[in-house]
PDB file of C-alpha atoms in Angstrom:
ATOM      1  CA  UNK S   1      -7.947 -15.216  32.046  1.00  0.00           C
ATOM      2  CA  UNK S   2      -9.774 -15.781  35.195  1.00  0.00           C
ATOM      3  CA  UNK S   3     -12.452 -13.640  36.917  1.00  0.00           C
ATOM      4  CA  UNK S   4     -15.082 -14.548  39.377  1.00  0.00           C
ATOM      5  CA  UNK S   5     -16.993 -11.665  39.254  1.00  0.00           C
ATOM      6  CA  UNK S   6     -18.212 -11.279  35.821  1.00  0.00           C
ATOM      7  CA  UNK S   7     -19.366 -12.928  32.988  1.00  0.00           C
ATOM      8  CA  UNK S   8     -16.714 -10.693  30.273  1.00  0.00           C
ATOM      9  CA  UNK S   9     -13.476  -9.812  30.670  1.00  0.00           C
ATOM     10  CA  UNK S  10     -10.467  -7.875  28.521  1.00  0.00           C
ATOM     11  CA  UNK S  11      -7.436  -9.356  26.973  1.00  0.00           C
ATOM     12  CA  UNK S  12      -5.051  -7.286  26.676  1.00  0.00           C
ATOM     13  CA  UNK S  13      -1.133  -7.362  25.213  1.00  0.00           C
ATOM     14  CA  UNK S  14      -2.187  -9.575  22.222  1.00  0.00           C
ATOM     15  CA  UNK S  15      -0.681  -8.995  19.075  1.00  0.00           C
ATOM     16  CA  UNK S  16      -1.898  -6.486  16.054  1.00  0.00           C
ATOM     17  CA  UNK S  17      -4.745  -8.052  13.704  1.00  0.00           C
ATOM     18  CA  UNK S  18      -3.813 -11.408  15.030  1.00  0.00           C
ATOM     19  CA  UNK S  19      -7.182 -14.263  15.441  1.00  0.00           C
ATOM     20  CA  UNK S  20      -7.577 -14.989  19.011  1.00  0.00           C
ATOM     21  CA  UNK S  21      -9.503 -18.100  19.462  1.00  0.00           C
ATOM     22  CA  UNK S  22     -11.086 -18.028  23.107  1.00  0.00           C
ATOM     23  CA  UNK S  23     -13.045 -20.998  25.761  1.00  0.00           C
ATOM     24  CA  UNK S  24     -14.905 -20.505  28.907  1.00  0.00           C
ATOM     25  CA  UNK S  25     -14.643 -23.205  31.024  1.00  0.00           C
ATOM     26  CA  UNK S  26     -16.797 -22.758  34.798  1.00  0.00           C
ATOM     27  CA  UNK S  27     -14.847 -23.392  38.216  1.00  0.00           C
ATOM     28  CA  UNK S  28     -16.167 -24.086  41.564  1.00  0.00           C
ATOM     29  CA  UNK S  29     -15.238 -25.397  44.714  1.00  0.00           C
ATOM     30  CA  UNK S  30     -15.649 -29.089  43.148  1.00  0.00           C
ATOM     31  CA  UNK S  31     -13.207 -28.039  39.908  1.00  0.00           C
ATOM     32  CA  UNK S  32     -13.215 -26.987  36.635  1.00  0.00           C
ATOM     33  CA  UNK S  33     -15.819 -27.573  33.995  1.00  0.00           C
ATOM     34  CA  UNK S  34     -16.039 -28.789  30.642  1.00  0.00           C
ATOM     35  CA  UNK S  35     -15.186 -26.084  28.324  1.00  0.00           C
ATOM     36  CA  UNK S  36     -17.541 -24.091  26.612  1.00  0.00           C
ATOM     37  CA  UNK S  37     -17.496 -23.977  22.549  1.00  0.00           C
ATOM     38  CA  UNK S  38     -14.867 -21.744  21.194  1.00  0.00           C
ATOM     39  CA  UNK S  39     -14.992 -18.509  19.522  1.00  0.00           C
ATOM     40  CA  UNK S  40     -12.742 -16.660  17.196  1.00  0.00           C
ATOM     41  CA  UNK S  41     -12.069 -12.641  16.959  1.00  0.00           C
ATOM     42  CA  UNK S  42      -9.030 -10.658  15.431  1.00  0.00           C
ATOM     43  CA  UNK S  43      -7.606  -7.872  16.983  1.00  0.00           C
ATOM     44  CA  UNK S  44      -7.723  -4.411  15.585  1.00  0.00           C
ATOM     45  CA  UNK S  45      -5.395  -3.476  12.912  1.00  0.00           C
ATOM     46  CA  UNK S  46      -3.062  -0.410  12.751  1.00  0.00           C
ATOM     47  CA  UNK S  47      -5.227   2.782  10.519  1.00  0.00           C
ATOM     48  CA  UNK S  48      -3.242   3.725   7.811  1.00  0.00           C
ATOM     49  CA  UNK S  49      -1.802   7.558   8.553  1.00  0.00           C
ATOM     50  CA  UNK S  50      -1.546   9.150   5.029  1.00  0.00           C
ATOM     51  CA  UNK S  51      -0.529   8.504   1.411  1.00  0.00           C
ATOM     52  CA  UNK S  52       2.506   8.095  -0.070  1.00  0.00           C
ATOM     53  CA  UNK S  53       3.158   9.265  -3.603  1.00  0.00           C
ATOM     54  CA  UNK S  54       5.522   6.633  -6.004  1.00  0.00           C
ATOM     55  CA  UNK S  55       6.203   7.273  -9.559  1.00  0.00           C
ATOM     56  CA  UNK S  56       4.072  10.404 -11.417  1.00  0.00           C
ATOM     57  CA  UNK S  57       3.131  10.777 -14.856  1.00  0.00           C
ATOM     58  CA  UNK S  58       0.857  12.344 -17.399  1.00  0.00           C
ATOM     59  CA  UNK S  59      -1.338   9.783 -17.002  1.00  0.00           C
ATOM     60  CA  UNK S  60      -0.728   7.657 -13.803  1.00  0.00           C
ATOM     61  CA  UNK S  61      -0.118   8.222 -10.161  1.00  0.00           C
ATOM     62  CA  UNK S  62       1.411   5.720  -8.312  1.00  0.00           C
ATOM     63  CA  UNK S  63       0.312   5.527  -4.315  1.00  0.00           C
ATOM     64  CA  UNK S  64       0.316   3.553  -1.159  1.00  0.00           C
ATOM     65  CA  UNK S  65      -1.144   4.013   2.353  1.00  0.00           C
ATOM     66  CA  UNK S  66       1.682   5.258   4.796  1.00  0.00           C
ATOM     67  CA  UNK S  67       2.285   3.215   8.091  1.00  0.00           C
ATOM     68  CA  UNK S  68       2.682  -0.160   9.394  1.00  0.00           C
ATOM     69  CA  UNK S  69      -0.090  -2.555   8.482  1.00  0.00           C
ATOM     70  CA  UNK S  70       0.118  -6.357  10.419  1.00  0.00           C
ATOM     71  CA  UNK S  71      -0.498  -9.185   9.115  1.00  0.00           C
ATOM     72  CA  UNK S  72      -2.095  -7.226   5.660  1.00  0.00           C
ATOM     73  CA  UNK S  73      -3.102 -11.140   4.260  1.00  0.00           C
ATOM     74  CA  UNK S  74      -4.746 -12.538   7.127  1.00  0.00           C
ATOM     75  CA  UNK S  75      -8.596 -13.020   7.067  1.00  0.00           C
ATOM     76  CA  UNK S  76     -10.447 -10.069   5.631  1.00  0.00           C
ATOM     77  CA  UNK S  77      -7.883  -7.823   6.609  1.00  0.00           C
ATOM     78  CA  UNK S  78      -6.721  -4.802   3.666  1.00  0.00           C
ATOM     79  CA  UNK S  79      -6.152  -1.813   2.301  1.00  0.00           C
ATOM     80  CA  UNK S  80      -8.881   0.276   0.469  1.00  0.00           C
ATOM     81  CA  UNK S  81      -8.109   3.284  -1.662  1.00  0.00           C
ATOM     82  CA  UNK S  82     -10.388   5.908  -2.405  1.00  0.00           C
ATOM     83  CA  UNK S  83      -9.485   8.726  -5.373  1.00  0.00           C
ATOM     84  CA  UNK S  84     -11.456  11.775  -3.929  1.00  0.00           C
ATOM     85  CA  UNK S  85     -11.603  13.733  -7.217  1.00  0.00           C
ATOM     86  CA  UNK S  86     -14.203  14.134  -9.818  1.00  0.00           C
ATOM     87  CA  UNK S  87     -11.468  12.949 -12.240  1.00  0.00           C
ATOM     88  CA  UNK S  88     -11.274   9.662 -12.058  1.00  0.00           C
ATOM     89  CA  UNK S  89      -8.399   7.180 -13.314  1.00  0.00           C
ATOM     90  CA  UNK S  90      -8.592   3.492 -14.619  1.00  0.00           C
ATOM     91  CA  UNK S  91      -6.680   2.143 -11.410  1.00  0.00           C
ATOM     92  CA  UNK S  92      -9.860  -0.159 -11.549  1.00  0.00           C
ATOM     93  CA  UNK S  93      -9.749  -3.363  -8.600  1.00  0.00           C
ATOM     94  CA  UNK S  94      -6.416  -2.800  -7.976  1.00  0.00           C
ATOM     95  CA  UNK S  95      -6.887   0.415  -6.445  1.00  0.00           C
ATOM     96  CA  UNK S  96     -10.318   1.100  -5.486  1.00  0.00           C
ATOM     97  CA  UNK S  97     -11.081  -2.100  -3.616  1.00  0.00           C
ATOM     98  CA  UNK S  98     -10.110  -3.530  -1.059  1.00  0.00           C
ATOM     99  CA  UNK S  99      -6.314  -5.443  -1.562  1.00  0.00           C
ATOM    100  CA  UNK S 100      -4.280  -7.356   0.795  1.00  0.00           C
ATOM    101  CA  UNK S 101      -1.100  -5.233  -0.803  1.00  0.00           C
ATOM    102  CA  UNK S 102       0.355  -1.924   0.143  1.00  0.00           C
ATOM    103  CA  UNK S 103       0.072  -0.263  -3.459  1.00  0.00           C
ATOM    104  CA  UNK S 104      -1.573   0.977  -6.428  1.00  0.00           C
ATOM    105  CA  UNK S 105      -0.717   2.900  -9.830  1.00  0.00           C
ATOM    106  CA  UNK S 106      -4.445   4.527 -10.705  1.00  0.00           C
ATOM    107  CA  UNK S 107      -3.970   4.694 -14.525  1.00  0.00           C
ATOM    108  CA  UNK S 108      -5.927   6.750 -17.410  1.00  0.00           C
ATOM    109  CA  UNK S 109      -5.691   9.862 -15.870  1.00  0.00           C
ATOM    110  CA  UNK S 110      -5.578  13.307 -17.518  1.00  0.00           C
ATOM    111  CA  UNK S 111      -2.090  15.473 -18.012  1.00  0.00           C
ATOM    112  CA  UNK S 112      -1.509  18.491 -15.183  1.00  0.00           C
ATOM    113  CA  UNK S 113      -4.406  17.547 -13.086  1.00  0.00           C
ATOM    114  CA  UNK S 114      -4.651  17.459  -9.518  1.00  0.00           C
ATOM    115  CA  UNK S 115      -5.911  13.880  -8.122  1.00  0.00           C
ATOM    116  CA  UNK S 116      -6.839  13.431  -4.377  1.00  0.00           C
ATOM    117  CA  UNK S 117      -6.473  10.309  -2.492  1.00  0.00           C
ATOM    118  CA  UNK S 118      -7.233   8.388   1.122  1.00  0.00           C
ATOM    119  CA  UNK S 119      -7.349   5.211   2.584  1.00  0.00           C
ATOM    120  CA  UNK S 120      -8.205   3.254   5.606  1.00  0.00           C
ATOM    121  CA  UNK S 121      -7.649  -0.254   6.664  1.00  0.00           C
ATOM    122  CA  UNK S 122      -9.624  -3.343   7.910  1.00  0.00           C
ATOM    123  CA  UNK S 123      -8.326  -6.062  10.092  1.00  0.00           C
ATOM    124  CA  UNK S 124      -9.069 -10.300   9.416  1.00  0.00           C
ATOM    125  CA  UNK S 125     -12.912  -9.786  10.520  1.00  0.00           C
ATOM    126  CA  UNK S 126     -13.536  -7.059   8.135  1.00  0.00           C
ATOM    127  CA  UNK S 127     -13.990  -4.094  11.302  1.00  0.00           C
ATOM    128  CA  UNK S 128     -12.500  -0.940   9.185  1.00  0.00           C
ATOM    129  CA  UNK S 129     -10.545   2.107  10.977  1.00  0.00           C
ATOM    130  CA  UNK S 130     -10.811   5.867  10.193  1.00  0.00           C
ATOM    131  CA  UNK S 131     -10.320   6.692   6.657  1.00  0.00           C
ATOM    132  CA  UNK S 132      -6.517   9.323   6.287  1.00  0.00           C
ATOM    133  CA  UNK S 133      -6.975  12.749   5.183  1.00  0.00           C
ATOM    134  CA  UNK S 134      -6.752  13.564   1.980  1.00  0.00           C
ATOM    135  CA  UNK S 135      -3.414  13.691  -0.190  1.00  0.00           C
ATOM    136  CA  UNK S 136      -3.372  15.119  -3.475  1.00  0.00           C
ATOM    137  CA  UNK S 137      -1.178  15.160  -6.142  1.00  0.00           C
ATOM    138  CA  UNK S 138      -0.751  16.805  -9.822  1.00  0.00           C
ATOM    139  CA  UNK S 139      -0.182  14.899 -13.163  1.00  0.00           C
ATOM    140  CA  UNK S 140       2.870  15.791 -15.146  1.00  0.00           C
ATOM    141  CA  UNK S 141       2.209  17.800 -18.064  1.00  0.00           C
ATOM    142  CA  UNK S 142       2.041  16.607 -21.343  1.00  0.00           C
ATOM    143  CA  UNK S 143       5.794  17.823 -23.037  1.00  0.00           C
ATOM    144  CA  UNK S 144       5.831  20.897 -25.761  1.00  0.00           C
ATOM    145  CA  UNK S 145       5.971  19.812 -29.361  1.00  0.00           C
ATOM    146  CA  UNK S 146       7.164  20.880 -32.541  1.00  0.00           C
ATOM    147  CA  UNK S 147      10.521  22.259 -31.512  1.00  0.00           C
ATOM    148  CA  UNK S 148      12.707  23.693 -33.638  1.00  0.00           C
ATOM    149  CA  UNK S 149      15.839  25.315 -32.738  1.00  0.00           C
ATOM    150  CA  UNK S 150      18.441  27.742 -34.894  1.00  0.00           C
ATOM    151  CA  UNK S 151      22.502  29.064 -34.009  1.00  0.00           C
ATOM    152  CA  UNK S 152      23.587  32.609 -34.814  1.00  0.00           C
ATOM    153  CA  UNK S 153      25.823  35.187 -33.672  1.00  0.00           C
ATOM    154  CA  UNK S 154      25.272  38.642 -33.412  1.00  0.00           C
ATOM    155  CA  UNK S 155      27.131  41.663 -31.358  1.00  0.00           C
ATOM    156  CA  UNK S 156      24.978  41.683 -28.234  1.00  0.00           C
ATOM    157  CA  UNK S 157      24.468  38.143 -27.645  1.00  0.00           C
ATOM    158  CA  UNK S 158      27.285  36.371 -29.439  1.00  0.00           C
ATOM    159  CA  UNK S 159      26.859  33.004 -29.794  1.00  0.00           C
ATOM    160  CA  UNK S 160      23.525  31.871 -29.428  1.00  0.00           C
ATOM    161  CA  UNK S 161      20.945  29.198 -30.139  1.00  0.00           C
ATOM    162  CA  UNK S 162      17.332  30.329 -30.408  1.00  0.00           C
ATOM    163  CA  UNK S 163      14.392  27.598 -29.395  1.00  0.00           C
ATOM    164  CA  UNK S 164      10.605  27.375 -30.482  1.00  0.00           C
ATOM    165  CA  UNK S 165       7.950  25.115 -29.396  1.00  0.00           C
ATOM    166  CA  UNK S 166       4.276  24.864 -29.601  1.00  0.00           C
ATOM    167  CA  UNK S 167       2.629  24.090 -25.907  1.00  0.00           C
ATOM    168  CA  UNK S 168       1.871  20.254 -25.108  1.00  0.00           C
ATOM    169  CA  UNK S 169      -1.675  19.726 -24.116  1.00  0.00           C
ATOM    170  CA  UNK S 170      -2.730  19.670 -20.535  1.00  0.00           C
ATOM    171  CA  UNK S 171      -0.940  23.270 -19.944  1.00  0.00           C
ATOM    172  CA  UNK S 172       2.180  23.839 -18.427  1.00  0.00           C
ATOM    173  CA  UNK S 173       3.063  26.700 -15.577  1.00  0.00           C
ATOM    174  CA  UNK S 174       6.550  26.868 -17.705  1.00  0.00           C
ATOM    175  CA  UNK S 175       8.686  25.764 -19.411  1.00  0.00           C
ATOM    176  CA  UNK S 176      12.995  24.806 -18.420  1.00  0.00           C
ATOM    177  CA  UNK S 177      14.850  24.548 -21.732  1.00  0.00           C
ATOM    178  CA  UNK S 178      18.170  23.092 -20.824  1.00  0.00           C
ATOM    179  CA  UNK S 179      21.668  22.417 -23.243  1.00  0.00           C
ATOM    180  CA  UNK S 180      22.868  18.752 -23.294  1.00  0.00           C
ATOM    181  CA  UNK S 181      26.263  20.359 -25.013  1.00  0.00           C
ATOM    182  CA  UNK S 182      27.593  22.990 -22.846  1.00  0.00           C
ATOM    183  CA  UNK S 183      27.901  23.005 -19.533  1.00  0.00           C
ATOM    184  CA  UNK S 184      28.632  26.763 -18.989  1.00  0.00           C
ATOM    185  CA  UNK S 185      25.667  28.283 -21.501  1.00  0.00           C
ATOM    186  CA  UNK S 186      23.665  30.416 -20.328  1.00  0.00           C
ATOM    187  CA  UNK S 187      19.827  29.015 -20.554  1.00  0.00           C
ATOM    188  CA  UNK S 188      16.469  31.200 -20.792  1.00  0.00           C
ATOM    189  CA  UNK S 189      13.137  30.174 -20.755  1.00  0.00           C
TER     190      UNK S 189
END
């Protein structure tokens, strides 16, 4: 890049969190100069644009940061994942630092609980971007136990099976009880 009026200039069109290493070198009507001593900067990095939910369970949420992220193991460049909730999980350094891969599973969490999440990116000199909003996400509830279940006819209902369960901890909104042996019963819950 050449220009005679100024002692900075812009590059532009370089590639996404790439290192640029750049030189000076000082022209006049005699020729070129020696070059100066080089220095080394990475472009920015794309910011992350939202969360993406994986696998859910009671206890575990599994999440990654929603975009395009270049060269993710380059310098100091990564993703950081923040749970915004005053639950927190177990996802320990694998979440809540900052990782040069595009996932996490926060672990230890409690049943039918909503979790909140965010992230933001850095690029191979460390510079961060804007954190996303916040995503959130509910734990599945824990299943009922002690079922029991009982056939009998009678004149109004015919045939018909009647279920019992105690609640699972970490509450349900309700409950689907479904038949694994006939496709055309009717099912109540």
């Amino acid at each position: 890049l050449w220009n005679p009026f100024s002692s900075t200039c812009t590059a532009t069109g370089l590639s996404t969190n790439t290192q640029q290493t750049i030189h000076v070198h000082a022209v006049n009507a005699n020729g070129t100069g020696a070059n100066s001593a080089t220095a080394s900067a990475y472009t920015s990095i794309e910011a992350a644009t939202g969360i993406t939910f994986g696998t859910i369970a009671t206890s575990s949420i599994a999440i990654s940061a929603t975009g395009s992220f270049s060269n993710l193991t380059s310098g100091s460049s990564g993703l950081l994942f923040t749970q915004t909730t005053g639950n927190p999980g177990g996802g320990g350094d694998a979440c809540f630092s900052w990782t040069q891969t595009n996932s996490c599973t926060d672990t230890g969490l409690s049943p039918n609980t909503q979790y909140g999440y965010k992230a933001q990116t850095r690029n191979g000199d460390g510079d961060t971007t804007t954190e996303t909003s916040i995503s959130y996400k509910y734990t599945l509830p824990n299943p009922p136990t002690s079922q029991t279940a009982s056939g009998d006819w009678d004149s109004v209902q015919n045939y018909h099976v009647d279920v019992s369960w105690a609640a699972g901890t970490g509450g349900a909104n309700h409950y689907h009880v479904r038949s694994s042996s006939d496709s055309y019963a009717t099912v109540k819950y």
